Amino acid sequence: METMVRINVDGEDMLVPEGISVAAAVLGHKHEKRVFHNAKDGSPRAPYCLMGVCFECMMEIDGTENVQSCLVPVREGMVVKRQYKADKE
């Protein structure tokens, strides 16, 4: 049986399989907020390469901004926030 961990994405708790990347967890979860955004201009984005080359999956993870979410495995209690241009102004 697959081990699940609880993470919080934009204030919403999610149960996701242990060991997957944050990007995969957000993409695979069924909720309205699974769109990624460019931190500079606010345009919609989505993880493209899922291996750390394209920088399209930047999110705030545990208070650190501009983290490549495809390279970070989920862990119990992690807090993830999508980045918006409005957050920077």
XYZ file of C-alpha atoms in Angstrom:
89
model
C 0.000 0.000 0.000
C 1.258 3.443 -0.931
C 2.258 5.765 1.910
C 0.493 9.125 1.772
C 1.638 12.452 3.237
C -0.336 15.616 3.905
C 0.849 18.872 2.333
C -0.851 22.259 2.227
C -1.152 24.071 -1.097
C -2.524 27.608 -1.014
C -4.348 26.853 2.230
C -5.845 23.554 1.016
C -4.700 20.295 2.590
C -3.889 17.530 0.139
C -3.028 13.864 0.651
C -0.427 12.844 -1.891
C 1.839 9.829 -2.431
C 5.091 10.038 -0.507
C 8.156 10.587 -2.680
C 6.593 12.379 -5.659
C 7.669 15.911 -6.516
C 5.732 18.963 -5.381
C 5.028 19.783 -9.045
C 3.589 16.316 -9.654
C 1.474 16.564 -6.497
C -0.008 19.899 -7.564
C -0.575 18.780 -11.154
C -2.156 15.515 -10.113
C -4.511 16.861 -7.476
C -8.063 17.641 -8.536
C -8.688 21.210 -7.535
C -9.211 24.536 -9.274
C -5.888 25.993 -8.193
C -3.470 23.751 -10.021
C -2.259 26.444 -12.426
C 1.297 27.641 -11.990
C 2.103 31.304 -12.640
C 5.165 33.174 -13.824
C 6.418 35.101 -10.787
C 7.425 38.116 -12.901
C 4.436 38.746 -15.157
C 1.686 36.558 -13.673
C 1.111 34.618 -16.885
C -0.106 31.021 -16.552
C 2.594 28.376 -16.693
C 2.920 24.669 -16.154
C 5.856 22.402 -15.453
C 7.340 21.506 -18.800
C 10.429 19.386 -18.352
C 9.872 18.083 -14.790
C 13.637 17.707 -14.392
C 14.858 21.169 -13.406
C 15.787 22.611 -16.793
C 12.905 24.924 -17.769
C 12.129 26.837 -14.513
C 8.379 26.843 -15.287
C 7.395 25.243 -11.983
C 8.610 27.866 -9.515
C 6.668 27.938 -6.248
C 7.121 29.080 -2.673
C 7.917 26.039 -0.538
C 8.074 26.306 3.246
C 8.613 30.077 3.016
C 11.334 30.001 0.353
C 10.325 31.676 -2.913
C 11.332 30.660 -6.439
C 11.911 26.981 -5.728
C 11.814 24.559 -8.647
C 8.954 22.397 -7.406
C 9.785 19.557 -9.788
C 13.023 18.911 -7.886
C 11.558 18.844 -4.373
C 9.965 15.661 -3.007
C 6.857 16.135 -0.889
C 7.112 15.552 2.841
C 4.603 15.551 5.673
C 3.499 19.058 6.688
C 5.046 20.901 3.749
C 3.482 24.304 2.965
C 3.376 25.259 -0.710
C 2.154 28.484 -2.289
C 1.771 29.439 -5.883
C 3.525 32.690 -6.748
C 1.651 35.582 -8.300
C 2.880 38.843 -9.706
C 0.437 40.592 -7.347
C 2.307 39.053 -4.396
C 5.411 40.989 -5.419
C 3.801 44.416 -5.776
